[in-house]
CSV table of C-alpha atoms in Angstrom, one decimal:
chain,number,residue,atom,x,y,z
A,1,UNK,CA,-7.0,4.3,-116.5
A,2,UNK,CA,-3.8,5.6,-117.8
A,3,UNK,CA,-1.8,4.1,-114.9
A,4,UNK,CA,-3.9,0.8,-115.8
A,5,UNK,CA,-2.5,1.1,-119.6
A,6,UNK,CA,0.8,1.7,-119.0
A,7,UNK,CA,0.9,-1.5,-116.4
A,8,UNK,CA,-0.8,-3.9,-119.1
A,9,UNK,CA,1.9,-2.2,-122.1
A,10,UNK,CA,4.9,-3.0,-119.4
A,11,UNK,CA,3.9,-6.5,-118.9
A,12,UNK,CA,3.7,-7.2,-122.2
A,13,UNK,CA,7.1,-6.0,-122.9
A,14,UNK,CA,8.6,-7.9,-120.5
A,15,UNK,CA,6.9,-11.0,-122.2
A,16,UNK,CA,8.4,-9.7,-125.4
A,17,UNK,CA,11.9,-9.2,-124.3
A,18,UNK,CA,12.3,-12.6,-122.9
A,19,UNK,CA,10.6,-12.2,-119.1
A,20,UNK,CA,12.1,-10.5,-116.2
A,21,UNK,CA,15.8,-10.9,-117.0
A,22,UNK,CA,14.9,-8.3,-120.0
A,23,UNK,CA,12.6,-5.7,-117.5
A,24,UNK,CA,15.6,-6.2,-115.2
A,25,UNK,CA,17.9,-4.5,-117.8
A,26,UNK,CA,16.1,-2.1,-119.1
A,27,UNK,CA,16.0,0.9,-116.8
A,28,UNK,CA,13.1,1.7,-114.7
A,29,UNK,CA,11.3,4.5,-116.7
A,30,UNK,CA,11.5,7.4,-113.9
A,31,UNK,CA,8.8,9.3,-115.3
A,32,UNK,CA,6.7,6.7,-115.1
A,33,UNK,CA,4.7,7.2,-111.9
A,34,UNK,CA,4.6,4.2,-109.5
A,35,UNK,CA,2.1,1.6,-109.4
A,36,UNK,CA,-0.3,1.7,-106.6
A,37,UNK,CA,-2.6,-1.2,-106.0
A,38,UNK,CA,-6.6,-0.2,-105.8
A,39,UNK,CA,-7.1,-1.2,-102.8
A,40,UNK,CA,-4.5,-2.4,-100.1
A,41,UNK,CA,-5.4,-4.4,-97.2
A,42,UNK,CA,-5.2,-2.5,-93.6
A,43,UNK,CA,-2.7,-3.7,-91.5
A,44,UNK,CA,-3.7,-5.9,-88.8
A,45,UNK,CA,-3.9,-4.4,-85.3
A,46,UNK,CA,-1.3,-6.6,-82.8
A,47,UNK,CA,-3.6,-7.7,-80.5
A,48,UNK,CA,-3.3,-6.1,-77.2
A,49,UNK,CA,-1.3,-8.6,-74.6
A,50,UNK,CA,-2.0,-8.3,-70.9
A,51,UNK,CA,1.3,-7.7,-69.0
A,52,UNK,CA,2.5,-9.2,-65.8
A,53,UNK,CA,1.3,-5.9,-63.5
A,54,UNK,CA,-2.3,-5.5,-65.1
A,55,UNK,CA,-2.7,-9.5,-64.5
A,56,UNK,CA,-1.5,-9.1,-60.7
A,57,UNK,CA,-2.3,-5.8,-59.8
A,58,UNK,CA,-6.0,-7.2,-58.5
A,59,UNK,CA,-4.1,-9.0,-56.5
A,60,UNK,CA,-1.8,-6.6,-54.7
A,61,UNK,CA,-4.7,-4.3,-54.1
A,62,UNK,CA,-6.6,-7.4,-52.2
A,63,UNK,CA,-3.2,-8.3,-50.4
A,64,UNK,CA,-2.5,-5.0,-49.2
A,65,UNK,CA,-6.0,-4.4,-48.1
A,66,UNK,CA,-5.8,-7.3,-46.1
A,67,UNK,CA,-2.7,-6.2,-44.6
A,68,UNK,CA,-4.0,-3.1,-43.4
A,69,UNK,CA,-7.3,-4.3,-42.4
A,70,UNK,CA,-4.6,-6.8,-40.1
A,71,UNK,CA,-3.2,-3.8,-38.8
A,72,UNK,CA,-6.1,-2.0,-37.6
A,73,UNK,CA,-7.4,-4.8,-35.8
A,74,UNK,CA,-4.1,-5.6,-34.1
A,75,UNK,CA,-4.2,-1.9,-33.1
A,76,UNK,CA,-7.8,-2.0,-31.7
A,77,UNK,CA,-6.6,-5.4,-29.8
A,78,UNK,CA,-3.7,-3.7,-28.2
A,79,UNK,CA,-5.7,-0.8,-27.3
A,80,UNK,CA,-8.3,-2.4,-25.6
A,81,UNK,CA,-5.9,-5.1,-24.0
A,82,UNK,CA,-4.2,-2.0,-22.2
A,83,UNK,CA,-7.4,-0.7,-20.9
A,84,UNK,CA,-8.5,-4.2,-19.8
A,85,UNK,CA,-5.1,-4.8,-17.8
A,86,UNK,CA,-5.4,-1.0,-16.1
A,87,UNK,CA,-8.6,-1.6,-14.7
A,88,UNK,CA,-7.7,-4.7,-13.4
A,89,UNK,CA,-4.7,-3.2,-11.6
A,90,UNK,CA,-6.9,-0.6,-10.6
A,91,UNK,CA,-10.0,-3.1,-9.3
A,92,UNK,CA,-6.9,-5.3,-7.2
A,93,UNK,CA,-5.3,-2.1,-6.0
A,94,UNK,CA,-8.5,-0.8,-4.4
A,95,UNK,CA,-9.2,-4.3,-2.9
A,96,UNK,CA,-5.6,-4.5,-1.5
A,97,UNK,CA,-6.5,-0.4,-0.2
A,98,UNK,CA,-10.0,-1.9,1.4
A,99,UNK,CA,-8.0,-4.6,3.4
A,100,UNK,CA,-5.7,-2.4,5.1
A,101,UNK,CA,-6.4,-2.1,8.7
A,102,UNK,CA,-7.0,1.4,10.4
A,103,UNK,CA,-4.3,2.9,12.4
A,104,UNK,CA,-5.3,3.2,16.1
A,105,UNK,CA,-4.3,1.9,19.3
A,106,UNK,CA,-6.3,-1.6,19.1
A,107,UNK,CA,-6.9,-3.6,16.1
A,108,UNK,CA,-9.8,-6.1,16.8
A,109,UNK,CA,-9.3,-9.7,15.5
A,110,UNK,CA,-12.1,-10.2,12.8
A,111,UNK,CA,-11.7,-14.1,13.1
A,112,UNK,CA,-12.1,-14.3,16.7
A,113,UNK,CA,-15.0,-11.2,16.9
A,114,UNK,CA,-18.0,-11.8,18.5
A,115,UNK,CA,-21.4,-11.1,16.4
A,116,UNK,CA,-23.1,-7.6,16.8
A,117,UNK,CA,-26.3,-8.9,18.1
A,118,UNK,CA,-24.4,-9.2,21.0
A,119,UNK,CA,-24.7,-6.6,23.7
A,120,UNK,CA,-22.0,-5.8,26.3
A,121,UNK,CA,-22.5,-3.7,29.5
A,122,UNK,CA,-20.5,-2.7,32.3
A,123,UNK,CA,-20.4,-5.1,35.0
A,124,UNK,CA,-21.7,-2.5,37.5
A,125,UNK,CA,-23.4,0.6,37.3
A,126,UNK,CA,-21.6,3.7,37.9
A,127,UNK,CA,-21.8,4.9,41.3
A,128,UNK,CA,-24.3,8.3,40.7
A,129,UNK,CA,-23.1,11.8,42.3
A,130,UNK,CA,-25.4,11.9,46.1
A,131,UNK,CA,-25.3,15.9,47.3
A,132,UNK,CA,-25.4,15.2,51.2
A,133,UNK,CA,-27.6,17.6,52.8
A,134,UNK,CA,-26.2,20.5,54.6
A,135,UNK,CA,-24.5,20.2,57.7
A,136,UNK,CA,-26.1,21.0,61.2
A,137,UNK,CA,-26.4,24.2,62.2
A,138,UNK,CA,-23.6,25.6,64.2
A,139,UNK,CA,-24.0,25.9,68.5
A,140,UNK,CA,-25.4,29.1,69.3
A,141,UNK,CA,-22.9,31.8,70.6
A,142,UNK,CA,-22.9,32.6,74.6
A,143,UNK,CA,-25.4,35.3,75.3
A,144,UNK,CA,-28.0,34.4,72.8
A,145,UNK,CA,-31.3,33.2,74.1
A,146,UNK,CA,-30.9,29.8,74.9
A,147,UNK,CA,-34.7,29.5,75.0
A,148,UNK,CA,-34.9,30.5,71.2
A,149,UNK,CA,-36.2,27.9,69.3
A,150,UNK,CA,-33.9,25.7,66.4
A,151,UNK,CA,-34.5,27.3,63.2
A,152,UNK,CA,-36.2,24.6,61.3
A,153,UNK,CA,-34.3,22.6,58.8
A,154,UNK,CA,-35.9,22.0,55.8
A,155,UNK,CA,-35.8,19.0,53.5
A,156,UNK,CA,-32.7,19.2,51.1
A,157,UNK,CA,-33.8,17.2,47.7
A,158,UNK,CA,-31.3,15.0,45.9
A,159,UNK,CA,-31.4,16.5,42.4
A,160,UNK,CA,-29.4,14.6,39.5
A,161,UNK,CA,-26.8,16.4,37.7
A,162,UNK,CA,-27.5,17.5,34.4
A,163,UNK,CA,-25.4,15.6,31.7
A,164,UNK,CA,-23.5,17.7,29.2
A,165,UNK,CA,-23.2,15.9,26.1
A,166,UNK,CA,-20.5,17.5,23.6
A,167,UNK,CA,-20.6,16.4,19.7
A,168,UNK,CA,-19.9,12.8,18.9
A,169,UNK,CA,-20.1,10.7,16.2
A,170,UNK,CA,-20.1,6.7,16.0
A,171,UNK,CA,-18.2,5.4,13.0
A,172,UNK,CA,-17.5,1.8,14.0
A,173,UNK,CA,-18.1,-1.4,16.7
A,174,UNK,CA,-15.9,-4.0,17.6
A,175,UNK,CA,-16.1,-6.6,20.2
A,176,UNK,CA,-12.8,-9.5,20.9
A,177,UNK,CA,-13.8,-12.5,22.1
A,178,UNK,CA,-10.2,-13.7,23.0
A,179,UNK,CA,-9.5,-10.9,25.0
A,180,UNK,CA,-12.7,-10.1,26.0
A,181,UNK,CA,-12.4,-6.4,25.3
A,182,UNK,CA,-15.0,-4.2,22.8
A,183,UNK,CA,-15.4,-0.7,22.0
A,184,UNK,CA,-16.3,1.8,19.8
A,185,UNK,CA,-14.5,4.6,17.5
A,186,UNK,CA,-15.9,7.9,18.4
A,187,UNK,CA,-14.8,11.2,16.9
A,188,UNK,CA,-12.3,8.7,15.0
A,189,UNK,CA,-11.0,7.9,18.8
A,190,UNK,CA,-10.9,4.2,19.7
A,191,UNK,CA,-12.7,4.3,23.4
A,192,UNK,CA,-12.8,0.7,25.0
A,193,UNK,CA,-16.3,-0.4,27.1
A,194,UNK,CA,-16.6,1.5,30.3
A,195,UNK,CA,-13.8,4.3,28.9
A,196,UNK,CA,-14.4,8.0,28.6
A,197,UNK,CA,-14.6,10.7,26.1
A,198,UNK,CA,-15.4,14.1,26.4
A,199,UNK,CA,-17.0,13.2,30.1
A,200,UNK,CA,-19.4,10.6,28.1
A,201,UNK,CA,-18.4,7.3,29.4
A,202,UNK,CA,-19.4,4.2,26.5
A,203,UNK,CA,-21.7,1.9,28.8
A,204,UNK,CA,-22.8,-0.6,26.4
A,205,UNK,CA,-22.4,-1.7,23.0
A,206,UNK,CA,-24.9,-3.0,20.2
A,207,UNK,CA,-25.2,-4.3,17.0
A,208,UNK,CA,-26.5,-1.0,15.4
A,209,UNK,CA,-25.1,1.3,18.3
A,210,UNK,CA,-23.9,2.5,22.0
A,211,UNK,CA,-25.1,3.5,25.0
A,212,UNK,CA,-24.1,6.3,26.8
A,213,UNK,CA,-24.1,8.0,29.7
A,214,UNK,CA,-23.4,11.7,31.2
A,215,UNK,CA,-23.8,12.0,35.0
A,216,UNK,CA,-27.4,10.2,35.0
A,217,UNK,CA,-28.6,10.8,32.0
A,218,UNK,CA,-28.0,8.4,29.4
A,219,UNK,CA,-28.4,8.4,25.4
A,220,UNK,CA,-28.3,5.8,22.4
A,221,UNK,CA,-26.1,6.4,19.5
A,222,UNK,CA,-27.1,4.8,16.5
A,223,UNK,CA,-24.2,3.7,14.1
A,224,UNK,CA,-22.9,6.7,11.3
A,225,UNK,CA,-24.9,9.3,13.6
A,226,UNK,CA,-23.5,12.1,15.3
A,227,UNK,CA,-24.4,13.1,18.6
A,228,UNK,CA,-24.6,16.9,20.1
């Protein structure tokens, strides 16, 4: 209340001394505590303004997402575009591997060979070992008794030879029609119709085999079987 007094007995001292020109010369009464309003007004709160990098920084975090979500799949792309293109080389070089032909003596034309449901023999058949019989006895020697009879011959029997067959194996038929030969590849050995191997001679060829024959005995070979 006091400071309330002494603001009301200012003013109206000013009013008597002829307004502010006469408060302006007379000299602020420094003992005189200042006057302080009741109540003053709070200061207003600057409201808060959003700056360039919180406006785009949404933004930059979508853009650079993107970007690496780009990256990746490029990656992923390349990756599997290299695997693709080795397989490939892989798939043609086994192809071009396939088409080589085998190293032997003869190579058989495949456009000009015969089908295997063909069969080819010899022309002849192989002339078959005879064992003569023995010969006649000797004369008898001067002195013996000429009155002695012969000693009687007996019958000598043709027997066949028995065939030794050794281990073979049939991996491939081929027949030429333009040079009329065929054959067969035996122990991986290319043996032309009516040629030898290991004493087995190839008599005839077929679609799913050979024939073949040891002295008089003769056998079939089926294809991708081995023989012993």
């Amino acid at each position: 209340m006091s400071l309330i007094q002494d603001a009301l007995k200012r003013q109206q001292q000013e009013a008597e001394g002829g307004g502010p020109k006469a408060a302006a010369s007379a000299p602020p009464d420094e003992s005189a505590p200042a006057i302080v309003p009741e109540s003053m007004p709070a200061p207003a709160r600057p409201e808060p303004q959003a700056t360039e990098a919180a406006v785009f920084e949404p933004e930059i975090h979508r853009k650079s997402g993107k970007q690496i979500a780009l990256i990746i799949l490029s990656c992923l792309l390349i990756v599997w575009g290299s695997f693709f293109l080795a397989g490939l080389y892989l798939k043609m070089y086994l192809k071009s591997l396939a088409q080589l032909p085998l190293p032997g003596l003869f190579q058989p034309s495949l456009q000009q060979s015969s089908p295997l449901g063909e069969s080819f023999q010899l022309p002849a058949e192989l002339p078959e070992p005879v064992i003569t019989p023995a010969a006649d006895s000797a004369p008898a020697i001067a002195g013996e008794d000429e009155t002695k009879p012969d000693a009687q011959e007996l019958p000598v029997a043709t027997l066949p030879a028995p065939g030794v067959w050794p281990r073979l194996k049939l991996s491939a038929v081929f027949s030429d029609l333009g040079s009329g030969q065929a054959g067969a590849r035996l122990n991986n050995r290319l043996v032309l119709l009516g040629g030898k191997i290991d004493g087995v001679t190839l008599v005839e060829i077929r679609s799913d085999g050979v024939m073949l024959k040891s002295g008089s005995a003769v056998r079939f070979l089926k294809m991708g079987a081995t023989l012993h």
